[in-house]
DNA sequence: CTGTTAGCGCTTTCAA
DNA sequence: TTGAAAGCGCTAACAG
């Protein structure tokens, strides 16, 4: 391995001068600089970022903790994509750490990123509770921001969308179309996001003077497969409904498959809607009415919060209704 | 920041002993060890991986270079997912670097990962040519493996699937169903993957005694949008065909939209197939016949190659035909 | 403008 | 089994 010392010797200068020539903070005589560049070219020298980072005590990297289970699916793609792109825009590398299957492992992932001395850490939690996250943030020396979870005690360390509000917006649209028998497919058990969406559904129903019918509630687990199973279960119950709202787009697509197999036409026989505005839904036939989650804005916000000084007031983002073909008035 | 020295002092031992207690390579008296652990707990000490890496001259990380343009889409998700999961299985962190929009930027991304002293680097190239990749590998001190590109000169530094063979397999299926007028939607211009799939299409046709009709060739760019546009263009040509093979599933979904809008039914009026076995296609209605690309096996293979010693013979993987509902015999 | 001299926090000989 | 000391490769005062 060729080091800065080799370059220095070859160029007939000191390590410090090579360092200065490379970092450009201090002026180095042109002629000397040329000699150094020449030596670098000859030796094929490549600065050791590790040593540099240690000397500077900073790494130019930001960490992202996500959980395995979220990895597949378009949602993860969008999250990682924007995280990577935005990090690079700030000149930082993105380091991934898997939260695996438990709160402890999510904690370990954070710890790991801290040992790596990431400048900042983003976490899209799955198992850690709000209390646990609060504690972690309290004890953390490095900036942390939590994505998709509201932390009342740490308004500046979280960005999220108001899922209940989004759900109510969606329901308002569905009710306005004339639907009253609306089924709901829940997300995975214990998911705050799922609970908020369900709460919005029930809230909107009650506000419209309709008591939620337990017969119209089926349980899913976010995946398309689970949506398909939920759809079949709902149909098997033989209760009347004119519309199905699924906890996310993936499940909505699964539900659609179940409906189509049962000979139902979308949206003539049954309307269908989801959440997340995934690519899937956009090109599905019929295209899927959904709620757009502003992932890019959220990540952008998160990274700005982490890397830029000062206050960043709004931590709550709004979901936006995307009307498409899968919802029509009931017959 | 609390360092190993703070812990040592508090425990009344030397830095070296703390280090040994932590790394477990050398035996430390139990009683002393307990005191050290105690001190660590009290101080909240967290080893600095940076310093550790520098001292050991290794980082326990593997780098992945992918290009921005590939980021969105389920393909990227699958790639990153398996890369991250497999890296972690080998106890390594995954570091992402964006190849951006040019060969030079892909090169820069590799350089960056090298400066970071990643133990190994995976690259899913978009702009770099085989020659350029060969050169990079020749000059590289750190292990590199190229994904989805065949490098005849570096059979042990590449993993790929035989796209032409896959395409021929797909065509054999289509022809066997009785289709003879089969349209093809190409991938983005200049993409080796796209070219291989096109070559397979033409090859299979000729072998069946059918001269490829330029009227049945339309150009796409991998995205669903481009597939939609290609579909519309094809329909506008008013030439007869009974089947469309798209360069990937995303485009196939776009093509489907164009067909459905034109009042065509799938697969009764026109059969449709793609490549990649994306989630999209699996739950589309009708579900999409496609070629499964063994991403997991490839990444697994790539990481094994990088991290384990010894030979890993096969670098070529086989795509697998997935028959589903979107292909039926012509009327 | 440039060289010298200390570190950054940890690991690892080499002695004891 | 443990401590002292010498690095890992680079940056950053401090002189000159």
XYZ file of C-alpha atoms in Angstrom, chain A residues 1-2 46-51 53-54 57-59 68 71-73 76-78 80-82 84-85 88 93-98 100 111-117 141 224-225 228 253-254 257 260-261 279-280 282-285 287 325, chain B residues 1-2 46-51 53-54 57-59 68 71-73 76-78 80-82 84-85 88 93-98 100 111-117 141 224-225 228 253-254 257 260-261 279-280 282-285 287 325:
114
model
C 0.000 0.000 0.000
C 1.432 3.312 -1.040
C -4.961 6.742 -3.153
C -5.586 8.589 0.112
C -6.720 6.345 2.940
C -10.090 7.718 3.968
C -9.929 5.741 7.147
C -6.840 7.538 8.374
C -11.459 10.221 8.996
C -9.673 9.319 12.173
C -12.718 12.700 13.618
C -15.469 12.752 11.050
C -16.521 10.365 8.346
C -35.200 -6.401 6.575
C -36.524 -4.255 2.162
C -38.390 -5.812 -0.657
C -41.274 -3.896 -2.049
C -37.995 0.345 0.460
C -36.667 1.185 -2.974
C -38.066 4.651 -2.745
C -33.238 4.007 -0.031
C -33.172 5.772 -3.336
C -33.970 9.139 -1.878
C -28.789 7.707 -1.075
C -29.403 10.508 -3.536
C -24.685 12.220 -1.970
C -21.965 8.255 1.730
C -24.948 6.221 2.783
C -24.261 3.266 5.040
C -27.006 0.706 5.473
C -27.681 -1.256 8.612
C -30.340 -3.878 8.925
C -33.516 -7.323 11.452
C -24.984 1.201 17.790
C -23.039 -0.145 14.892
C -23.578 2.995 12.870
C -22.462 5.034 15.863
C -19.268 3.011 16.260
C -18.670 3.640 12.600
C -18.885 7.295 13.547
C -24.244 12.106 20.911
C -49.547 -8.489 -1.612
C -49.999 -12.108 -0.607
C -54.953 -11.594 -1.572
C -53.339 -5.350 -5.618
C -53.707 -8.650 -3.791
C -56.651 -10.401 -7.653
C -61.152 -10.587 -10.221
C -60.907 -14.298 -9.588
C -45.532 2.185 -8.951
C -47.600 -0.959 -8.898
C -50.116 3.557 -11.040
C -49.924 1.084 -13.879
C -52.387 -1.418 -12.603
C -55.550 -1.807 -14.606
C -55.130 2.299 -12.045
C -59.716 4.647 -12.061
C -16.022 11.279 23.628
C -14.971 8.530 25.971
C -18.300 2.709 22.547
C -15.269 1.526 20.595
C -14.326 3.753 17.710
C -14.549 1.545 14.657
C -12.593 4.067 12.685
C -9.535 3.764 14.866
C -10.180 -0.201 11.295
C -7.104 1.908 10.837
C -6.152 -1.998 8.232
C -9.505 -3.546 7.424
C -13.050 -2.281 7.563
C -29.062 6.218 -9.900
C -32.532 2.972 -8.125
C -36.236 3.197 -8.404
C -38.025 0.167 -9.597
C -32.995 -2.092 -7.485
C -34.874 -3.049 -4.351
C -34.148 -6.678 -4.927
C -29.897 -3.878 -2.645
C -31.936 -6.117 -0.435
C -29.951 -9.202 -1.214
C -27.385 -5.932 2.277
C -28.702 -9.181 3.678
C -24.632 -8.814 6.996
C -21.730 -3.519 6.388
C -22.970 -2.479 2.993
C -21.850 0.903 1.744
C -23.666 2.367 -1.223
C -22.110 4.529 -3.871
C -23.993 6.073 -6.724
C -24.606 8.611 -11.364
C -12.500 4.974 -6.241
C -14.434 6.332 -3.325
C -15.224 2.875 -2.046
C -11.581 1.977 -2.394
C -10.462 5.006 -0.419
C -12.938 3.943 2.199
C -10.987 0.696 2.225
C -5.819 -4.179 -5.212
C -43.103 1.558 -17.434
C -43.753 4.914 -19.056
C -46.657 2.543 -22.489
C -47.041 -3.407 -17.735
C -46.861 -0.166 -19.667
C -51.991 -0.326 -20.315
C -56.243 -2.208 -22.601
C -56.878 1.404 -23.474
C -43.566 -8.268 -8.116
C -45.566 -6.092 -10.420
C -46.892 -11.517 -10.424
C -49.989 -9.745 -9.218
C -50.938 -8.054 -12.398
C -54.167 -9.173 -13.956
C -50.474 -12.299 -14.207
C -51.784 -16.057 -17.487
